[in-house]
Amino acid sequence: MTKRGQIRVIRVDRKSPVLTRTSFGCLSNVHTLNVTRGCEFQCVYCYARGYSTAPQSGRVMLYANLLERLSKELNSPRRHYPVRHVAFNTASDSFQRHPDILKITYEAMRLILERGISLSFLTKGWIPDRFIELFSEYTDFISAGIGLVSISPEYHRAFEPGAATAQERLSNIERLESVGVKVQVRIDPIIPFYTDDEKGIRSLFEELAGRGVEQVVLSYLHLRPAIFDQLKRELPSTAFKLLEGCFETQRIVEVGTSTRTKLCPLSLRKKGYDRFKEIGKEYGITCLVCACKNPDMPAQVCVSQRKNTAITPKKSQQLSLFPC
Ligand code: SF4
């Protein structure tokens, strides 16, 4: 249940393959797998909610036959491309709270790990202990991403009403690290004027440094038209107006597979990233800028890249695949 009302989880059978091979951006040549269509967290900035295939608000479609299909696909001798890595829930979240979603996610992850295939996820949810126990047996096969933009409860209420609290996500970091799983923290999407002020950054970095985090990946909010309407409907009007003003004069540009996206003004992003980097130094935290979501500036990292290598992706590779 979210603060905006009851979420209905509807079981449906998936007709198409559950493993989809991507050929773009930071997830080039890996397979993706979504356990649900729609996500119960209902973040106001979520661009997956604006997809034409997204279920209506308040509904999440759970693929009830996913395990059966996954097993068949993994065993299929006709597969052209071997499955070496599976990126979970690129248009939803792996750790939504509904027990049926968690059950299928757990079994799917187990199936994949038992076959010696690595997996990755990026979550704004709470990871139950049984997953941590599972991951502890496969630490070299897990790339864990925790999304955390702010520790302010006001921010959480307004922008990520159904997601786990900041404390729950900090606990994810602690518990994953305690069993040897390396965690990448993504501060994404940074909301201009809300989560990029010095005080907010310091509070967040203090918590992260206290959990031994030494590196974070940054990216500012970018807007697609469908998200714009969503923000208008769901944010308090003062918050919406501030964001509207920020994006008002920005051109609609092509970013990867999205042909209609507005980036935050470049000067604002540069100043903001510099602020994060400067404050980060005081806490021993290195800040990398996500290359996929900042196609107009030199940046450092993609979802799957672990090394601090400066890259500017080719136009055809610029993409923000994860909605969070
Ligand atoms: S941004 Fe991520 S966590 Fe939030 S609603 Fe979208 S898919 Fe779910």
CSV table of C-alpha atoms and ligand atoms in Angstrom, one decimal:
chain,number,residue,atom,x,y,z
A,1,MET,CA,0.0,0.0,0.0
A,2,THR,CA,1.3,3.5,-0.8
A,3,LYS,CA,0.4,6.8,0.8
A,4,ARG,CA,-1.6,7.5,-2.3
A,5,GLY,CA,-3.9,4.5,-1.8
A,6,GLN,CA,-4.1,0.8,-2.2
A,7,ILE,CA,-2.0,-0.9,-4.9
A,8,ARG,CA,-3.7,-3.9,-6.6
A,9,VAL,CA,-1.4,-6.7,-7.7
A,10,ILE,CA,-2.9,-8.5,-10.6
A,11,ARG,CA,-1.5,-11.9,-11.7
A,12,VAL,CA,-1.1,-12.2,-15.5
A,13,ASP,CA,0.6,-14.7,-17.8
A,14,ARG,CA,3.5,-13.4,-19.7
A,15,LYS,CA,3.2,-14.3,-23.4
A,16,SER,CA,6.5,-13.0,-24.7
A,17,PRO,CA,10.0,-14.1,-23.6
A,18,VAL,CA,10.9,-13.0,-20.1
A,19,LEU,CA,14.6,-12.6,-20.8
A,20,THR,CA,15.2,-9.7,-23.2
A,21,ARG,CA,18.6,-9.0,-24.7
A,22,THR,CA,19.5,-5.3,-24.7
A,23,SER,CA,21.8,-3.8,-27.3
A,24,PHE,CA,22.3,-0.3,-26.0
A,25,GLY,CA,23.7,1.9,-23.3
A,26,CYS,CA,25.2,0.7,-20.1
A,27,LEU,CA,23.4,-2.6,-20.4
A,28,SER,CA,24.7,-3.6,-23.8
A,29,ASN,CA,24.6,-7.3,-24.5
A,30,VAL,CA,23.1,-8.3,-21.2
A,31,HIS,CA,19.7,-9.8,-20.6
A,32,THR,CA,17.0,-7.9,-18.7
A,33,LEU,CA,14.1,-9.4,-16.7
A,34,ASN,CA,11.1,-7.6,-15.2
A,35,VAL,CA,9.0,-9.5,-12.7
A,36,THR,CA,6.2,-7.0,-12.9
A,37,ARG,CA,4.8,-4.4,-15.2
A,38,GLY,CA,4.3,-1.3,-13.1
A,39,CYS,CA,5.8,-0.7,-9.7
A,40,GLU,CA,4.0,-0.3,-6.4
A,41,PHE,CA,6.4,2.5,-5.2
A,42,GLN,CA,4.8,5.0,-7.6
A,43,CYS,CA,7.7,7.5,-7.5
A,44,VAL,CA,6.5,10.8,-8.9
A,45,TYR,CA,9.4,11.1,-11.3
A,46,CYS,CA,9.3,7.5,-12.6
A,47,TYR,CA,9.4,7.5,-16.4
A,48,ALA,CA,8.3,3.9,-16.6
A,49,ARG,CA,4.9,5.0,-15.4
A,50,GLY,CA,4.6,7.1,-18.6
A,51,TYR,CA,5.1,4.1,-21.0
A,52,SER,CA,2.2,3.3,-23.2
A,53,THR,CA,2.3,-0.2,-21.8
A,54,ALA,CA,2.2,0.9,-18.2
A,55,PRO,CA,-0.8,-0.3,-16.2
A,56,GLN,CA,-3.2,2.2,-14.9
A,57,SER,CA,-2.2,4.0,-11.7
A,58,GLY,CA,-2.6,1.8,-8.6
A,59,ARG,CA,-2.1,-1.5,-10.4
A,60,VAL,CA,0.9,-3.7,-10.7
A,61,MET,CA,0.8,-6.7,-13.1
A,62,LEU,CA,2.8,-9.7,-11.7
A,63,TYR,CA,4.0,-12.2,-14.2
A,64,ALA,CA,2.6,-15.4,-12.6
A,65,ASN,CA,4.2,-17.8,-15.1
A,66,LEU,CA,7.6,-16.1,-15.0
A,67,LEU,CA,9.5,-18.9,-13.3
A,68,GLU,CA,8.2,-21.5,-15.7
A,69,ARG,CA,9.1,-19.4,-18.7
A,70,LEU,CA,12.5,-18.4,-17.2
A,71,SER,CA,13.4,-22.0,-16.6
A,72,LYS,CA,12.5,-23.0,-20.2
A,73,GLU,CA,14.4,-20.0,-21.7
A,74,LEU,CA,17.5,-20.7,-19.7
A,75,ASN,CA,17.4,-24.4,-20.8
A,76,SER,CA,16.6,-23.6,-24.4
A,77,PRO,CA,19.2,-25.1,-26.9
A,78,ARG,CA,17.9,-22.6,-29.5
A,79,ARG,CA,19.1,-19.6,-27.7
A,80,HIS,CA,21.3,-17.5,-30.0
A,81,TYR,CA,23.0,-15.5,-27.3
A,82,PRO,CA,24.2,-17.2,-24.0
A,83,VAL,CA,22.8,-15.6,-20.9
A,84,ARG,CA,25.9,-14.3,-19.0
A,85,HIS,CA,24.3,-11.6,-16.9
A,86,VAL,CA,20.7,-10.6,-16.0
A,87,ALA,CA,19.8,-7.1,-15.1
A,88,PHE,CA,16.6,-7.3,-12.9
A,89,ASN,CA,13.7,-5.0,-13.1
A,90,THR,CA,14.8,-2.2,-15.4
A,91,ALA,CA,11.3,-0.8,-15.5
A,92,SER,CA,10.1,-1.7,-12.0
A,93,ASP,CA,11.7,-2.5,-8.6
A,94,SER,CA,12.9,-6.0,-7.5
A,95,PHE,CA,12.0,-5.4,-3.9
A,96,GLN,CA,8.4,-4.2,-3.9
A,97,ARG,CA,6.7,-5.1,-0.7
A,98,HIS,CA,4.0,-7.4,-1.9
A,99,PRO,CA,4.8,-11.0,-0.8
A,100,ASP,CA,3.9,-12.6,-4.1
A,101,ILE,CA,6.2,-10.2,-6.0
A,102,LEU,CA,9.0,-11.0,-3.5
A,103,LYS,CA,8.4,-14.7,-3.8
A,104,ILE,CA,8.7,-14.8,-7.6
A,105,THR,CA,11.7,-12.4,-7.5
A,106,TYR,CA,13.5,-14.6,-5.0
A,107,GLU,CA,12.9,-17.8,-6.9
A,108,ALA,CA,14.0,-16.1,-10.2
A,109,MET,CA,17.2,-14.8,-8.7
A,110,ARG,CA,17.9,-18.2,-7.1
A,111,LEU,CA,17.4,-20.0,-10.5
A,112,ILE,CA,19.8,-17.6,-12.2
A,113,LEU,CA,22.5,-17.7,-9.6
A,114,GLU,CA,22.4,-21.5,-9.3
A,115,ARG,CA,23.2,-21.7,-13.0
A,116,GLY,CA,26.3,-19.6,-12.5
A,117,ILE,CA,24.9,-16.5,-14.1
A,118,SER,CA,25.5,-13.1,-12.5
A,119,LEU,CA,22.8,-10.6,-11.8
A,120,SER,CA,22.3,-6.9,-11.0
A,121,PHE,CA,19.6,-4.9,-9.5
A,122,LEU,CA,19.0,-1.3,-8.5
A,123,THR,CA,16.5,-0.8,-5.7
A,124,LYS,CA,14.6,1.8,-3.7
A,125,GLY,CA,13.0,-1.0,-1.6
A,126,TRP,CA,13.8,-2.9,1.5
A,127,ILE,CA,15.7,-6.1,0.9
A,128,PRO,CA,14.4,-9.0,3.1
A,129,ASP,CA,16.9,-11.0,5.0
A,130,ARG,CA,16.4,-14.2,3.0
A,131,PHE,CA,17.7,-12.4,-0.1
A,132,ILE,CA,20.8,-11.3,1.8
A,133,GLU,CA,21.4,-14.9,2.9
A,134,LEU,CA,21.0,-16.0,-0.8
A,135,PHE,CA,23.4,-13.3,-2.0
A,136,SER,CA,26.0,-14.3,0.7
A,137,GLU,CA,26.5,-17.5,-1.2
A,138,TYR,CA,27.1,-15.8,-4.5
A,139,THR,CA,28.9,-12.5,-3.6
A,140,ASP,CA,31.0,-12.5,-6.8
A,141,PHE,CA,27.8,-12.8,-9.0
A,142,ILE,CA,25.9,-9.9,-7.6
A,143,SER,CA,26.0,-6.2,-8.6
A,144,ALA,CA,23.8,-4.4,-6.0
A,145,GLY,CA,22.6,-0.9,-6.6
A,146,ILE,CA,20.9,1.1,-3.9
A,147,GLY,CA,19.1,4.3,-4.9
A,148,LEU,CA,19.2,7.0,-2.3
A,149,VAL,CA,18.8,10.7,-3.1
A,150,SER,CA,18.0,12.3,0.3
A,151,ILE,CA,17.4,11.3,3.9
A,152,SER,CA,14.7,14.0,4.3
A,153,PRO,CA,11.3,12.5,5.3
A,154,GLU,CA,9.6,15.4,3.5
A,155,TYR,CA,11.4,14.5,0.3
A,156,HIS,CA,10.4,10.8,0.8
A,157,ARG,CA,6.7,11.8,1.3
A,158,ALA,CA,6.6,14.0,-1.7
A,159,PHE,CA,8.7,12.2,-4.3
A,160,GLU,CA,9.0,8.5,-3.4
A,161,PRO,CA,5.9,7.9,-1.3
A,162,GLY,CA,5.8,4.1,-1.6
A,163,ALA,CA,9.5,3.3,-1.5
A,164,ALA,CA,11.5,2.2,1.5
A,165,THR,CA,12.6,4.8,3.9
A,166,ALA,CA,16.1,6.2,3.9
A,167,GLN,CA,16.9,4.2,7.1
A,168,GLU,CA,15.7,1.0,5.4
A,169,ARG,CA,17.9,1.6,2.4
A,170,LEU,CA,20.9,2.5,4.6
A,171,SER,CA,20.2,-0.8,6.4
A,172,ASN,CA,20.3,-2.6,3.0
A,173,ILE,CA,23.8,-1.2,2.4
A,174,GLU,CA,24.9,-2.4,5.9
A,175,ARG,CA,23.5,-5.9,5.5
A,176,LEU,CA,24.8,-6.4,1.9
A,177,GLU,CA,28.3,-5.2,2.8
A,178,SER,CA,28.3,-7.3,5.9
A,179,VAL,CA,28.0,-10.5,3.8
A,180,GLY,CA,30.6,-9.3,1.2
A,181,VAL,CA,28.3,-7.9,-1.5
A,182,LYS,CA,29.8,-4.7,-3.0
A,183,VAL,CA,27.2,-2.0,-3.2
A,184,GLN,CA,26.9,0.9,-5.7
A,185,VAL,CA,25.0,3.9,-4.3
A,186,ARG,CA,23.2,5.9,-6.9
A,187,ILE,CA,22.1,9.5,-6.0
A,188,ASP,CA,19.6,9.6,-8.9
A,189,PRO,CA,17.5,11.6,-9.7
A,190,ILE,CA,18.9,14.6,-7.9
A,191,ILE,CA,16.0,17.1,-7.7
A,192,PRO,CA,17.2,20.6,-8.4
A,193,PHE,CA,16.6,23.0,-5.5
A,194,TYR,CA,15.3,20.1,-3.3
A,195,THR,CA,18.1,17.6,-2.8
A,196,ASP,CA,21.2,19.5,-4.1
A,197,ASP,CA,21.7,22.0,-1.3
A,198,GLU,CA,24.8,21.9,0.9
A,199,LYS,CA,22.9,20.9,4.1
A,200,GLY,CA,21.0,18.0,2.4
A,201,ILE,CA,24.2,16.7,0.7
A,202,ARG,CA,26.0,16.8,4.0
A,203,SER,CA,23.3,14.9,5.9
A,204,LEU,CA,23.2,12.2,3.2
A,205,PHE,CA,27.0,11.9,3.0
A,206,GLU,CA,27.3,11.7,6.7
A,207,GLU,CA,25.0,8.6,6.7
A,208,LEU,CA,26.7,7.0,3.8
A,209,ALA,CA,30.2,7.6,5.1
A,210,GLY,CA,29.1,6.1,8.4
A,211,ARG,CA,28.3,2.9,6.4
A,212,GLY,CA,31.7,2.8,4.7
A,213,VAL,CA,30.5,4.1,1.4
A,214,GLU,CA,33.4,5.5,-0.6
A,215,GLN,CA,31.9,6.1,-4.0
A,216,VAL,CA,28.5,7.3,-5.3
A,217,VAL,CA,27.1,7.8,-8.8
A,218,LEU,CA,25.2,11.0,-9.5
A,219,SER,CA,22.6,12.1,-12.0
A,220,TYR,CA,20.1,14.9,-12.1
A,221,LEU,CA,16.4,14.5,-12.9
A,222,HIS,CA,15.5,14.6,-16.6
A,223,LEU,CA,12.0,15.0,-17.9
A,224,ARG,CA,9.9,13.3,-20.5
A,225,PRO,CA,6.5,14.8,-21.3
A,226,ALA,CA,4.5,12.1,-19.5
A,227,ILE,CA,6.5,12.6,-16.3
A,228,PHE,CA,5.8,16.3,-16.5
A,229,ASP,CA,2.1,15.7,-16.3
A,230,GLN,CA,2.7,13.2,-13.5
A,231,LEU,CA,4.7,15.7,-11.5
A,232,LYS,CA,1.9,18.3,-12.0
A,233,ARG,CA,-0.7,15.9,-10.7
A,234,GLU,CA,1.2,14.5,-7.8
A,235,LEU,CA,3.5,17.1,-6.4
A,236,PRO,CA,2.5,20.0,-4.1
A,237,SER,CA,2.0,23.0,-6.4
A,238,THR,CA,4.9,25.0,-5.0
A,239,ALA,CA,7.3,22.1,-5.6
A,240,PHE,CA,6.0,21.6,-9.1
A,241,LYS,CA,6.3,25.3,-10.1
A,242,LEU,CA,9.9,25.4,-9.0
A,243,LEU,CA,10.7,22.4,-11.2
A,244,GLU,CA,8.6,23.7,-14.1
A,245,GLY,CA,10.6,26.9,-14.0
A,246,CYS,CA,13.8,25.0,-14.1
A,247,PHE,CA,12.9,23.0,-17.2
A,248,GLU,CA,10.8,25.6,-19.0
A,249,THR,CA,13.4,26.9,-21.4
A,250,GLN,CA,15.1,23.6,-22.0
A,251,ARG,CA,14.9,22.1,-25.5
A,252,ILE,CA,13.4,18.6,-26.0
A,253,VAL,CA,16.3,16.4,-27.0
A,254,GLU,CA,17.0,12.8,-28.0
A,255,VAL,CA,18.6,10.7,-25.3
A,256,GLY,CA,19.2,7.2,-26.3
A,257,THR,CA,15.9,5.4,-27.0
A,258,SER,CA,13.9,8.4,-25.7
A,259,THR,CA,13.3,10.9,-28.5
A,260,ARG,CA,11.6,13.4,-26.2
A,261,THR,CA,13.6,14.3,-23.1
A,262,LYS,CA,14.5,17.5,-21.3
A,263,LEU,CA,17.7,17.6,-19.4
A,264,CYS,CA,18.3,19.9,-16.4
A,265,PRO,CA,20.2,23.1,-17.6
A,266,LEU,CA,23.8,22.2,-18.1
A,267,SER,CA,25.2,25.0,-15.9
A,268,LEU,CA,22.9,23.9,-13.0
A,269,ARG,CA,24.1,20.3,-13.4
A,270,LYS,CA,27.8,21.3,-13.5
A,271,LYS,CA,27.5,23.5,-10.4
A,272,GLY,CA,25.5,20.8,-8.6
A,273,TYR,CA,27.9,18.0,-9.4
A,274,ASP,CA,30.8,20.2,-8.3
A,275,ARG,CA,29.1,20.8,-5.0
A,276,PHE,CA,28.6,17.1,-4.5
A,277,LYS,CA,32.2,16.4,-5.4
A,278,GLU,CA,33.6,19.1,-3.1
A,279,ILE,CA,31.5,18.0,-0.1
A,280,GLY,CA,32.2,14.4,-0.9
A,281,LYS,CA,36.0,15.0,-0.5
A,282,GLU,CA,35.3,15.9,3.2
A,283,TYR,CA,33.6,12.6,3.8
A,284,GLY,CA,36.0,10.5,1.8
A,285,ILE,CA,33.4,9.9,-0.9
A,286,THR,CA,34.3,10.0,-4.6
A,287,CYS,CA,31.4,11.2,-6.8
A,288,LEU,CA,31.1,9.9,-10.3
A,289,VAL,CA,28.7,11.3,-12.9
A,290,CYS,CA,26.4,8.9,-14.8
A,291,ALA,CA,27.5,9.1,-18.4
A,292,CYS,CA,24.2,7.6,-19.8
A,293,LYS,CA,22.1,10.3,-18.3
A,294,ASN,CA,24.4,13.2,-19.1
A,295,PRO,CA,25.1,12.9,-22.8
A,296,ASP,CA,26.1,16.5,-23.2
A,297,MET,CA,29.1,16.5,-20.8
A,298,PRO,CA,32.1,14.3,-20.0
A,299,ALA,CA,31.1,11.8,-17.4
A,300,GLN,CA,32.5,8.8,-15.7
A,301,VAL,CA,30.3,5.8,-15.2
A,302,CYS,CA,27.6,3.6,-16.6
A,303,VAL,CA,25.4,1.2,-14.5
A,304,SER,CA,27.6,-1.8,-15.2
A,305,GLN,CA,31.0,0.0,-15.1
A,306,ARG,CA,32.9,-0.3,-12.0
A,307,LYS,CA,36.1,1.5,-12.9
A,308,ASN,CA,36.6,5.2,-12.6
A,309,THR,CA,37.2,5.7,-16.3
A,310,ALA,CA,36.2,8.9,-18.0
A,311,ILE,CA,34.0,8.3,-21.0
A,312,THR,CA,31.6,10.2,-23.2
A,313,PRO,CA,29.2,7.7,-24.7
A,314,LYS,CA,28.5,7.7,-28.4
A,315,LYS,CA,25.1,9.2,-29.3
A,316,SER,CA,23.7,5.8,-30.0
A,317,GLN,CA,24.7,4.6,-26.6
A,318,GLN,CA,23.2,7.4,-24.5
A,319,LEU,CA,20.4,6.0,-22.5
A,320,SER,CA,18.9,6.0,-19.1
A,321,LEU,CA,17.6,2.5,-18.8
A,322,PHE,CA,16.7,2.3,-15.2
A,323,PRO,CA,13.7,4.5,-14.3
A,324,CYS,CA,15.3,5.3,-10.9
B,1,SF4,S1,11.4,5.0,-10.1
B,1,SF4,FE1,11.9,2.8,-9.8
B,1,SF4,S2,11.3,2.4,-7.7
B,1,SF4,FE2,10.3,4.3,-8.3
B,1,SF4,S3,8.3,3.7,-9.2
B,1,SF4,FE3,9.7,3.7,-10.9
B,1,SF4,S4,10.5,1.7,-11.0
B,1,SF4,FE4,9.5,1.9,-9.0
